[in-house]
């Protein structure tokens, strides 16, 4: 299935790839404005909804209920510190093979996966002895 992407969708996909970090719809709106390729906020939401169902963007919901979007071409995982909020990128994807296995076993087309690790960073371990 190949979906035809309109210009708004292309701009968002390119932006997410360029910035290489997760952005909320609001932040995407602001970033596009700064790059002088503005889109209306409603257009941003509509484009993100289509891109999500095409598997062209990754979406993750924060504890605040806000959705953040990230490029599909960046298979990136993080170690998140619960104390200071530091987010350390993990070098390799540890579940790449699992994804392929699941696709075969369940005949499910997997677009992307979420995997996050939570705990204390090196600095915070030093100051928060258990
Ligand atoms: Zn920390
Ligand atoms: Zn991964």
Tab-separated table of N, CA, C and O and ligand atoms in Angstrom:
chain	number	residue	atom	x	y	z
A	1	UNK	N	0.841	-1.201	0.000
A	1	UNK	CA	0.000	0.000	0.000
A	1	UNK	C	0.880	1.257	0.000
A	1	UNK	O	1.624	1.497	0.936
A	2	UNK	N	0.815	2.017	-1.056
A	2	UNK	CA	1.569	3.267	-1.089
A	2	UNK	C	0.593	4.432	-1.056
A	2	UNK	O	-0.291	4.536	-1.889
A	3	UNK	N	0.764	5.247	-0.057
A	3	UNK	CA	-0.133	6.392	0.086
A	3	UNK	C	0.526	7.623	-0.520
A	3	UNK	O	1.729	7.815	-0.403
A	4	UNK	N	-0.281	8.399	-1.162
A	4	UNK	CA	0.205	9.643	-1.755
A	4	UNK	C	0.271	10.692	-0.647
A	4	UNK	O	-0.720	10.948	0.018
A	5	UNK	N	1.442	11.262	-0.457
A	5	UNK	CA	1.570	12.277	0.578
A	5	UNK	C	1.400	13.669	-0.003
A	5	UNK	O	1.995	13.989	-1.013
A	6	UNK	N	0.590	14.455	0.647
A	6	UNK	CA	0.460	15.829	0.180
A	6	UNK	C	1.602	16.679	0.732
A	6	UNK	O	2.426	16.211	1.508
A	7	UNK	N	1.645	17.931	0.318
A	7	UNK	CA	2.769	18.787	0.673
A	7	UNK	C	2.893	18.997	2.187
A	7	UNK	O	3.998	19.002	2.717
A	8	UNK	N	1.763	19.135	2.879
A	8	UNK	CA	1.823	19.337	4.335
A	8	UNK	C	2.455	18.132	5.011
A	8	UNK	O	3.297	18.260	5.899
A	9	UNK	N	2.043	16.947	4.566
A	9	UNK	CA	2.593	15.722	5.154
A	9	UNK	C	4.088	15.613	4.879
A	9	UNK	O	4.860	15.263	5.764
A	10	UNK	N	4.492	15.939	3.663
A	10	UNK	CA	5.918	15.877	3.310
A	10	UNK	C	6.746	16.825	4.176
A	10	UNK	O	7.823	16.474	4.634
A	11	UNK	N	6.212	18.036	4.388
A	11	UNK	CA	6.927	19.011	5.219
A	11	UNK	C	7.126	18.502	6.637
A	11	UNK	O	8.191	18.682	7.228
A	12	UNK	N	6.100	17.867	7.178
A	12	UNK	CA	6.185	17.361	8.552
A	12	UNK	C	7.174	16.201	8.649
A	12	UNK	O	7.996	16.156	9.556
A	13	UNK	N	7.116	15.283	7.687
A	13	UNK	CA	8.046	14.144	7.676
A	13	UNK	C	9.482	14.649	7.609
A	13	UNK	O	10.352	14.200	8.351
A	14	UNK	N	9.731	15.629	6.754
A	14	UNK	CA	11.070	16.188	6.584
A	14	UNK	C	11.510	16.898	7.869
A	14	UNK	O	12.632	16.713	8.331
A	15	UNK	N	10.611	17.671	8.448
A	15	UNK	CA	10.938	18.393	9.680
A	15	UNK	C	11.342	17.426	10.792
A	15	UNK	O	12.371	17.609	11.444
A	16	UNK	N	10.547	16.376	10.981
A	16	UNK	CA	10.836	15.417	12.053
A	16	UNK	C	12.171	14.724	11.820
A	16	UNK	O	12.906	14.441	12.759
A	17	UNK	N	12.477	14.464	10.551
A	17	UNK	CA	13.756	13.838	10.246
A	17	UNK	C	14.893	14.811	10.545
A	17	UNK	O	15.888	14.449	11.168
A	18	UNK	N	14.732	16.062	10.144
A	18	UNK	CA	15.773	17.082	10.333
A	18	UNK	C	16.047	17.377	11.808
A	18	UNK	O	17.191	17.474	12.213
A	19	UNK	N	14.993	17.547	12.591
A	19	UNK	CA	15.202	17.921	14.001
A	19	UNK	C	15.711	16.744	14.823
A	19	UNK	O	16.391	16.931	15.822
A	20	UNK	N	15.347	15.510	14.416
A	20	UNK	CA	15.822	14.311	15.099
A	20	UNK	C	15.521	14.286	16.592
A	20	UNK	O	16.367	13.946	17.413
A	21	UNK	N	14.332	14.737	16.951
A	21	UNK	CA	13.871	14.608	18.332
A	21	UNK	C	12.349	14.632	18.300
A	21	UNK	O	11.756	15.124	17.322
A	22	UNK	N	11.708	14.103	19.330
A	22	UNK	CA	10.250	14.078	19.334
A	22	UNK	C	9.657	15.484	19.525
A	22	UNK	O	10.169	16.264	20.323
A	23	UNK	N	8.607	15.784	18.784
A	23	UNK	CA	7.938	17.081	18.885
A	23	UNK	C	6.441	16.881	19.041
A	23	UNK	O	5.874	15.947	18.476
A	24	UNK	N	5.809	17.782	19.788
A	24	UNK	CA	4.348	17.784	19.866
A	24	UNK	C	3.803	18.486	18.628
A	24	UNK	O	4.554	19.157	17.914
A	25	UNK	N	2.512	18.350	18.387
A	25	UNK	CA	1.891	19.007	17.232
A	25	UNK	C	2.115	20.517	17.308
A	25	UNK	O	2.428	21.165	16.310
A	26	UNK	N	1.989	21.049	18.501
A	26	UNK	CA	2.209	22.478	18.742
A	26	UNK	C	3.645	22.891	18.373
A	26	UNK	O	3.864	23.909	17.729
A	27	UNK	N	4.612	22.064	18.778
A	27	UNK	CA	6.017	22.355	18.470
A	27	UNK	C	6.295	22.241	16.971
A	27	UNK	O	7.085	22.999	16.422
A	28	UNK	N	5.635	21.290	16.322
A	28	UNK	CA	5.777	21.137	14.872
A	28	UNK	C	5.272	22.406	14.187
A	28	UNK	O	5.919	22.958	13.296
A	29	UNK	N	4.152	22.875	14.667
A	29	UNK	CA	3.549	24.105	14.153
A	29	UNK	C	4.537	25.274	14.279
A	29	UNK	O	4.772	26.016	13.319
A	30	UNK	N	5.159	25.407	15.456
A	30	UNK	CA	6.115	26.498	15.720
A	30	UNK	C	7.375	26.344	14.851
A	30	UNK	O	7.825	27.304	14.227
A	31	UNK	N	7.907	25.128	14.790
A	31	UNK	CA	9.122	24.863	13.997
A	31	UNK	C	8.901	25.194	12.519
A	31	UNK	O	9.763	25.787	11.874
A	32	UNK	N	7.767	24.784	11.977
A	32	UNK	CA	7.469	25.034	10.563
A	32	UNK	C	7.382	26.536	10.289
A	32	UNK	O	7.817	27.023	9.253
A	33	UNK	N	6.835	27.253	11.250
A	33	UNK	CA	6.711	28.699	11.153
A	33	UNK	C	8.108	29.337	11.112
A	33	UNK	O	8.375	30.225	10.309
A	34	UNK	N	9.000	28.842	11.982
A	34	UNK	CA	10.361	29.367	12.030
A	34	UNK	C	11.122	29.080	10.738
A	34	UNK	O	12.016	29.808	10.363
A	35	UNK	N	10.784	27.958	10.105
A	35	UNK	CA	11.455	27.591	8.850
A	35	UNK	C	10.773	28.203	7.641
A	35	UNK	O	11.054	27.831	6.509
A	36	UNK	N	9.848	29.096	7.908
A	36	UNK	CA	9.119	29.798	6.848
A	36	UNK	C	8.399	28.853	5.896
A	36	UNK	O	8.294	29.111	4.705
A	37	UNK	N	7.961	27.713	6.447
A	37	UNK	CA	7.067	26.839	5.699
A	37	UNK	C	5.848	26.584	6.585
A	37	UNK	O	5.582	25.458	6.969
A	38	UNK	N	5.143	27.678	6.939
A	38	UNK	CA	4.073	27.546	7.928
A	38	UNK	C	2.878	26.726	7.443
A	38	UNK	O	2.549	26.722	6.262
A	39	UNK	N	2.275	26.021	8.387
A	39	UNK	CA	1.016	25.304	8.154
A	39	UNK	C	0.099	25.677	9.300
A	39	UNK	O	0.575	25.922	10.409
A	40	UNK	N	-1.190	25.705	9.055
A	40	UNK	CA	-2.148	25.959	10.134
A	40	UNK	C	-2.118	24.810	11.125
A	40	UNK	O	-1.804	23.680	10.750
A	41	UNK	N	-2.453	25.105	12.376
A	41	UNK	CA	-2.418	24.066	13.410
A	41	UNK	C	-3.381	22.917	13.085
A	41	UNK	O	-3.044	21.751	13.267
A	42	UNK	N	-4.557	23.248	12.560
A	42	UNK	CA	-5.527	22.210	12.195
A	42	UNK	C	-4.964	21.308	11.093
A	42	UNK	O	-5.156	20.088	11.111
A	43	UNK	N	-4.234	21.911	10.155
A	43	UNK	CA	-3.606	21.150	9.068
A	43	UNK	C	-2.536	20.222	9.618
A	43	UNK	O	-2.420	19.073	9.185
A	44	UNK	N	-1.770	20.736	10.601
A	44	UNK	CA	-0.726	19.916	11.235
A	44	UNK	C	-1.365	18.689	11.883
A	44	UNK	O	-0.931	17.559	11.657
A	45	UNK	N	-2.434	18.886	12.645
A	45	UNK	CA	-3.120	17.764	13.303
A	45	UNK	C	-3.655	16.761	12.287
A	45	UNK	O	-3.508	15.555	12.462
A	46	UNK	N	-4.259	17.270	11.214
A	46	UNK	CA	-4.838	16.399	10.190
A	46	UNK	C	-3.743	15.582	9.503
A	46	UNK	O	-3.877	14.368	9.318
A	47	UNK	N	-2.646	16.258	9.152
A	47	UNK	CA	-1.533	15.586	8.471
A	47	UNK	C	-0.923	14.518	9.384
A	47	UNK	O	-0.620	13.409	8.931
A	48	UNK	N	-0.787	14.830	10.679
A	48	UNK	CA	-0.197	13.868	11.625
A	48	UNK	C	-1.064	12.631	11.761
A	48	UNK	O	-0.562	11.515	11.858
A	49	UNK	N	-2.376	12.822	11.746
A	49	UNK	CA	-3.309	11.698	11.869
A	49	UNK	C	-3.137	10.748	10.677
A	49	UNK	O	-3.058	9.532	10.863
A	50	UNK	N	-3.041	11.289	9.464
A	50	UNK	CA	-2.845	10.433	8.281
A	50	UNK	C	-1.486	9.765	8.310
A	50	UNK	O	-1.367	8.579	8.006
A	51	UNK	N	-0.465	10.527	8.688
A	51	UNK	CA	0.896	9.976	8.713
A	51	UNK	C	1.005	8.840	9.725
A	51	UNK	O	1.690	7.846	9.501
A	52	UNK	N	0.296	8.985	10.833
A	52	UNK	CA	0.302	7.966	11.880
A	52	UNK	C	-0.254	6.647	11.334
A	52	UNK	O	0.331	5.584	11.542
A	53	UNK	N	-1.378	6.717	10.624
A	53	UNK	CA	-2.013	5.502	10.113
A	53	UNK	C	-1.275	4.911	8.917
A	53	UNK	O	-1.475	3.752	8.571
A	54	UNK	N	-0.425	5.713	8.300
A	54	UNK	CA	0.421	5.200	7.222
A	54	UNK	C	1.689	4.563	7.759
A	54	UNK	O	2.465	3.988	7.006
A	55	UNK	N	1.950	4.781	9.058
A	55	UNK	CA	3.210	4.320	9.621
A	55	UNK	C	4.368	5.202	9.188
A	55	UNK	O	5.505	4.761	9.119
A	56	UNK	N	4.085	6.463	8.907
A	56	UNK	CA	5.132	7.379	8.450
A	56	UNK	C	5.726	8.198	9.594
A	56	UNK	O	6.767	8.826	9.434
A	57	UNK	N	5.048	8.217	10.733
A	57	UNK	CA	5.593	8.855	11.935
A	57	UNK	C	5.347	7.946	13.140
A	57	UNK	O	4.433	7.136	13.136
A	58	UNK	N	6.169	8.106	14.156
A	58	UNK	CA	5.957	7.396	15.419
A	58	UNK	C	5.226	8.338	16.346
A	58	UNK	O	5.527	9.522	16.371
A	59	UNK	N	4.315	7.811	17.110
A	59	UNK	CA	3.633	8.652	18.085
A	59	UNK	C	3.732	8.013	19.454
A	59	UNK	O	3.719	6.797	19.594
A	60	UNK	N	3.877	8.856	20.443
A	60	UNK	CA	4.059	8.394	21.809
A	60	UNK	C	3.245	9.351	22.677
A	60	UNK	O	3.218	10.554	22.423
A	61	UNK	N	2.564	8.833	23.697
A	61	UNK	CA	1.776	9.700	24.564
A	61	UNK	C	2.507	9.888	25.885
A	61	UNK	O	2.878	8.924	26.540
A	62	UNK	N	2.728	11.133	26.250
A	62	UNK	CA	3.428	11.448	27.488
A	62	UNK	C	2.482	11.309	28.679
A	62	UNK	O	1.267	11.237	28.505
A	63	UNK	N	3.055	11.302	29.884
A	63	UNK	CA	2.230	11.184	31.088
A	63	UNK	C	1.274	12.371	31.221
A	63	UNK	O	0.259	12.288	31.898
A	64	UNK	N	1.584	13.481	30.557
A	64	UNK	CA	0.712	14.658	30.576
A	64	UNK	C	-0.478	14.494	29.635
A	64	UNK	O	-1.372	15.327	29.613
A	65	UNK	N	-0.483	13.415	28.844
A	65	UNK	CA	-1.568	13.177	27.903
A	65	UNK	C	-1.274	13.755	26.522
A	65	UNK	O	-2.020	13.531	25.581
A	66	UNK	N	-0.167	14.487	26.428
A	66	UNK	CA	0.205	15.093	25.158
A	66	UNK	C	0.854	14.050	24.246
A	66	UNK	O	1.617	13.215	24.710
A	67	UNK	N	0.539	14.104	22.957
A	67	UNK	CA	1.151	13.183	21.993
A	67	UNK	C	2.373	13.837	21.387
A	67	UNK	O	2.340	15.010	21.032
A	68	UNK	N	3.456	13.066	21.278
A	68	UNK	CA	4.639	13.590	20.609
A	68	UNK	C	4.992	12.677	19.444
A	68	UNK	O	4.800	11.476	19.493
A	69	UNK	N	5.508	13.303	18.407
A	69	UNK	CA	5.756	12.623	17.142
A	69	UNK	C	7.238	12.616	16.831
A	69	UNK	O	7.947	13.569	17.130
A	70	UNK	N	7.662	11.526	16.211
A	70	UNK	CA	9.076	11.390	15.889
A	70	UNK	C	9.209	10.710	14.528
A	70	UNK	O	8.340	9.939	14.127
A	71	UNK	N	10.323	10.984	13.860
A	71	UNK	CA	10.553	10.381	12.550
A	71	UNK	C	10.595	8.854	12.647
A	71	UNK	O	11.142	8.295	13.590
A	72	UNK	N	10.024	8.182	11.667
A	72	UNK	CA	10.009	6.730	11.617
A	72	UNK	C	11.399	6.190	11.266
A	72	UNK	O	11.718	5.039	11.546
A	73	UNK	N	12.198	7.026	10.646
A	73	UNK	CA	13.531	6.600	10.217
A	73	UNK	C	14.557	6.632	11.338
A	73	UNK	O	15.709	6.302	11.145
A	74	UNK	N	14.119	7.074	12.498
A	74	UNK	CA	15.016	7.101	13.650
A	74	UNK	C	14.520	6.074	14.655
A	74	UNK	O	13.568	6.325	15.382
A	75	UNK	N	15.126	4.927	14.645
A	75	UNK	CA	14.752	3.884	15.598
A	75	UNK	C	15.618	4.113	16.835
A	75	UNK	O	16.695	3.571	16.955
A	76	UNK	N	15.138	4.996	17.699
A	76	UNK	CA	15.945	5.471	18.805
A	76	UNK	C	15.255	5.212	20.142
A	76	UNK	O	14.069	5.450	20.285
A	77	UNK	N	16.013	4.696	21.096
A	77	UNK	CA	15.477	4.439	22.427
A	77	UNK	C	16.249	5.244	23.454
A	77	UNK	O	17.396	5.611	23.221
A	78	UNK	N	15.599	5.489	24.592
A	78	UNK	CA	16.206	6.361	25.600
A	78	UNK	C	16.192	5.750	26.992
A	78	UNK	O	15.312	4.959	27.326
A	79	UNK	N	17.170	6.166	27.772
A	79	UNK	CA	17.197	5.899	29.203
A	79	UNK	C	16.786	7.211	29.850
A	79	UNK	O	17.472	8.224	29.682
A	80	UNK	N	15.655	7.208	30.523
A	80	UNK	CA	15.144	8.456	31.087
A	80	UNK	C	15.317	8.464	32.595
A	80	UNK	O	14.877	7.541	33.286
A	81	UNK	N	15.955	9.516	33.106
A	81	UNK	CA	16.171	9.636	34.544
A	81	UNK	C	14.930	10.221	35.201
A	81	UNK	O	14.432	11.271	34.798
A	82	UNK	N	14.418	9.518	36.193
A	82	UNK	CA	13.189	9.935	36.875
A	82	UNK	C	13.436	11.120	37.803
A	82	UNK	O	12.505	11.805	38.201
A	83	UNK	N	14.690	11.343	38.153
A	83	UNK	CA	14.993	12.443	39.070
A	83	UNK	C	15.245	13.759	38.338
A	83	UNK	O	14.592	14.746	38.614
A	84	UNK	N	16.176	13.765	37.381
A	84	UNK	CA	16.521	15.027	36.718
A	84	UNK	C	15.911	15.149	35.319
A	84	UNK	O	15.983	16.201	34.698
A	85	UNK	N	15.321	14.066	34.822
A	85	UNK	CA	14.669	14.139	33.516
A	85	UNK	C	15.620	13.971	32.341
A	85	UNK	O	15.206	14.096	31.188
A	86	UNK	N	16.898	13.692	32.616
A	86	UNK	CA	17.864	13.497	31.530
A	86	UNK	C	17.421	12.339	30.648
A	86	UNK	O	16.849	11.359	31.131
A	87	UNK	N	17.645	12.462	29.349
A	87	UNK	CA	17.232	11.457	28.390
A	87	UNK	C	18.457	11.030	27.584
A	87	UNK	O	18.947	11.782	26.766
A	88	UNK	N	18.966	9.832	27.885
A	88	UNK	CA	20.180	9.367	27.210
A	88	UNK	C	19.822	8.412	26.089
A	88	UNK	O	19.161	7.403	26.318
A	89	UNK	N	20.240	8.713	24.851
A	89	UNK	CA	19.944	7.810	23.741
A	89	UNK	C	20.700	6.484	23.858
A	89	UNK	O	21.866	6.467	24.244
A	90	UNK	N	20.010	5.375	23.572
A	90	UNK	CA	20.623	4.041	23.576
A	90	UNK	C	21.216	3.813	22.184
A	90	UNK	O	20.565	4.117	21.183
A	91	UNK	N	22.425	3.284	22.119
A	91	UNK	CA	23.128	3.153	20.831
A	91	UNK	C	22.424	2.251	19.819
A	91	UNK	O	22.191	2.636	18.703
A	92	UNK	N	22.095	1.042	20.201
A	92	UNK	CA	21.487	0.119	19.242
A	92	UNK	C	20.055	-0.193	19.634
A	92	UNK	O	19.690	-0.085	20.793
A	93	UNK	N	19.284	-0.624	18.648
A	93	UNK	CA	17.930	-1.060	18.949
A	93	UNK	C	17.983	-2.510	19.413
A	93	UNK	O	18.387	-3.394	18.659
A	94	UNK	N	17.567	-2.773	20.669
A	94	UNK	CA	17.681	-4.143	21.183
A	94	UNK	C	16.545	-5.070	20.748
A	94	UNK	O	16.596	-6.259	21.049
A	95	UNK	N	15.547	-4.585	20.072
A	95	UNK	CA	14.397	-5.439	19.755
A	95	UNK	C	14.105	-5.571	18.258
A	95	UNK	O	13.018	-5.965	17.863
A	96	UNK	N	15.099	-5.251	17.454
A	96	UNK	CA	14.886	-5.306	16.013
A	96	UNK	C	14.458	-6.697	15.531
A	96	UNK	O	13.519	-6.837	14.748
A	97	UNK	N	15.144	-7.716	16.050
A	97	UNK	CA	14.835	-9.089	15.641
A	97	UNK	C	13.479	-9.536	16.150
A	97	UNK	O	12.739	-10.238	15.477
A	98	UNK	N	13.149	-9.084	17.366
A	98	UNK	CA	11.851	-9.421	17.946
A	98	UNK	C	10.732	-8.888	17.053
A	98	UNK	O	9.740	-9.569	16.802
A	99	UNK	N	10.909	-7.666	16.569
A	99	UNK	CA	9.896	-7.073	15.698
A	99	UNK	C	9.656	-7.928	14.461
A	99	UNK	O	8.518	-8.199	14.087
A	100	UNK	N	10.728	-8.367	13.834
A	100	UNK	CA	10.603	-9.203	12.638
A	100	UNK	C	9.904	-10.522	12.948
A	100	UNK	O	9.077	-11.005	12.186
A	101	UNK	N	10.235	-11.077	14.105
A	101	UNK	CA	9.627	-12.339	14.528
A	101	UNK	C	8.115	-12.162	14.741
A	101	UNK	O	7.318	-12.991	14.324
A	102	UNK	N	7.743	-11.076	15.396
A	102	UNK	CA	6.329	-10.809	15.655
A	102	UNK	C	5.549	-10.613	14.359
A	102	UNK	O	4.419	-11.076	14.228
A	103	UNK	N	6.178	-9.941	13.409
A	103	UNK	CA	5.518	-9.716	12.126
A	103	UNK	C	5.179	-11.040	11.462
A	103	UNK	O	4.089	-11.216	10.926
A	104	UNK	N	6.103	-11.979	11.539
A	104	UNK	CA	5.895	-13.289	10.937
A	104	UNK	C	4.875	-14.108	11.724
A	104	UNK	O	3.903	-14.599	11.155
A	105	UNK	N	5.078	-14.221	13.041
A	105	UNK	CA	4.200	-15.063	13.860
A	105	UNK	C	2.750	-14.585	13.862
A	105	UNK	O	1.834	-15.387	13.868
A	106	UNK	N	2.548	-13.276	13.900
A	106	UNK	CA	1.188	-12.755	14.018
A	106	UNK	C	0.646	-12.208	12.706
A	106	UNK	O	-0.465	-11.691	12.661
A	107	UNK	N	1.436	-12.293	11.653
A	107	UNK	CA	1.062	-11.713	10.374
A	107	UNK	C	0.550	-10.286	10.571
A	107	UNK	O	-0.528	-9.899	10.131
A	108	UNK	N	1.359	-9.493	11.292
A	108	UNK	CA	1.003	-8.133	11.655
A	108	UNK	C	2.037	-7.194	11.051
A	108	UNK	O	3.238	-7.440	11.157
A	109	UNK	N	1.562	-6.160	10.389
A	109	UNK	CA	2.509	-5.210	9.805
A	109	UNK	C	2.924	-4.193	10.868
A	109	UNK	O	2.154	-3.301	11.206
A	110	UNK	N	4.107	-4.387	11.429
A	110	UNK	CA	4.587	-3.494	12.487
A	110	UNK	C	5.244	-2.268	11.864
A	110	UNK	O	6.181	-2.396	11.082
A	111	UNK	N	4.752	-1.087	12.213
A	111	UNK	CA	5.332	0.161	11.696
A	111	UNK	C	6.518	0.604	12.552
A	111	UNK	O	7.512	1.080	12.066
A	112	UNK	N	6.348	0.493	13.845
A	112	UNK	CA	7.404	0.925	14.763
A	112	UNK	C	7.109	0.364	16.141
A	112	UNK	O	6.072	-0.250	16.355
A	113	UNK	N	8.019	0.564	17.082
A	113	UNK	CA	7.806	0.102	18.441
A	113	UNK	C	8.290	1.166	19.419
A	113	UNK	O	9.076	2.044	19.047
A	114	UNK	N	7.817	1.080	20.629
A	114	UNK	CA	8.276	1.968	21.698
A	114	UNK	C	9.013	1.150	22.724
A	114	UNK	O	8.557	0.070	23.089
A	115	UNK	N	10.106	1.657	23.183
A	115	UNK	CA	10.849	0.978	24.228
A	115	UNK	C	11.611	2.037	25.004
A	115	UNK	O	12.447	2.738	24.449
A	116	UNK	N	11.274	2.186	26.264
A	116	UNK	CA	11.940	3.194	27.074
A	116	UNK	C	12.376	2.584	28.386
A	116	UNK	O	11.722	1.681	28.897
A	117	UNK	N	13.437	3.089	28.892
A	117	UNK	CA	13.966	2.609	30.164
A	117	UNK	C	13.955	3.766	31.157
A	117	UNK	O	14.310	4.886	30.798
A	118	UNK	N	13.534	3.481	32.381
A	118	UNK	CA	13.447	4.523	33.393
A	118	UNK	C	14.253	4.161	34.626
A	118	UNK	O	14.343	2.989	34.994
A	119	UNK	N	14.824	5.162	35.269
A	119	UNK	CA	15.595	4.917	36.483
A	119	UNK	C	16.358	6.158	36.878
A	119	UNK	O	15.849	7.268	36.714
A	120	UNK	N	17.567	5.970	37.379
A	120	UNK	CA	18.386	7.094	37.815
A	120	UNK	C	19.676	7.150	36.999
A	120	UNK	O	20.332	6.133	36.803
A	121	UNK	N	20.039	8.333	36.542
A	121	UNK	CA	21.283	8.519	35.796
A	121	UNK	C	22.467	8.462	36.774
A	121	UNK	O	22.280	8.434	37.990
A	122	UNK	N	23.650	8.480	36.220
A	122	UNK	CA	24.861	8.345	37.024
A	122	UNK	C	24.957	9.426	38.118
A	122	UNK	O	25.219	9.125	39.280
A	123	UNK	N	24.701	10.672	37.714
A	123	UNK	CA	24.763	11.790	38.676
A	123	UNK	C	23.770	11.620	39.801
A	123	UNK	O	24.083	11.845	40.959
A	124	UNK	N	22.546	11.240	39.438
A	124	UNK	CA	21.474	11.127	40.433
A	124	UNK	C	21.676	9.921	41.341
A	124	UNK	O	21.256	9.943	42.483
A	125	UNK	N	22.315	8.865	40.838
A	125	UNK	CA	22.626	7.721	41.698
A	125	UNK	C	23.553	8.153	42.813
A	125	UNK	O	23.433	7.713	43.956
A	126	UNK	N	24.480	9.043	42.485
A	126	UNK	CA	25.454	9.513	43.462
A	126	UNK	C	24.789	10.335	44.569
A	126	UNK	O	25.208	10.287	45.716
A	127	UNK	N	23.748	11.088	44.204
A	127	UNK	CA	23.105	11.962	45.195
A	127	UNK	C	21.891	11.316	45.862
A	127	UNK	O	21.401	11.812	46.853
A	128	UNK	N	21.364	10.223	45.270
A	128	UNK	CA	20.191	9.559	45.837
A	128	UNK	C	20.508	8.139	46.255
A	128	UNK	O	20.117	7.194	45.574
A	129	UNK	N	21.213	7.983	47.341
A	129	UNK	CA	21.523	6.639	47.786
A	129	UNK	C	20.308	5.974	48.408
A	129	UNK	O	19.610	6.571	49.209
A	130	UNK	N	20.061	4.759	47.975
A	130	UNK	CA	18.876	4.029	48.458
A	130	UNK	C	19.263	3.224	49.705
A	130	UNK	O	20.292	2.582	49.708
B	1	LIG	ZN1	19.402	12.169	36.733
B	2	LIG	ZN1	14.037	-0.053	18.248
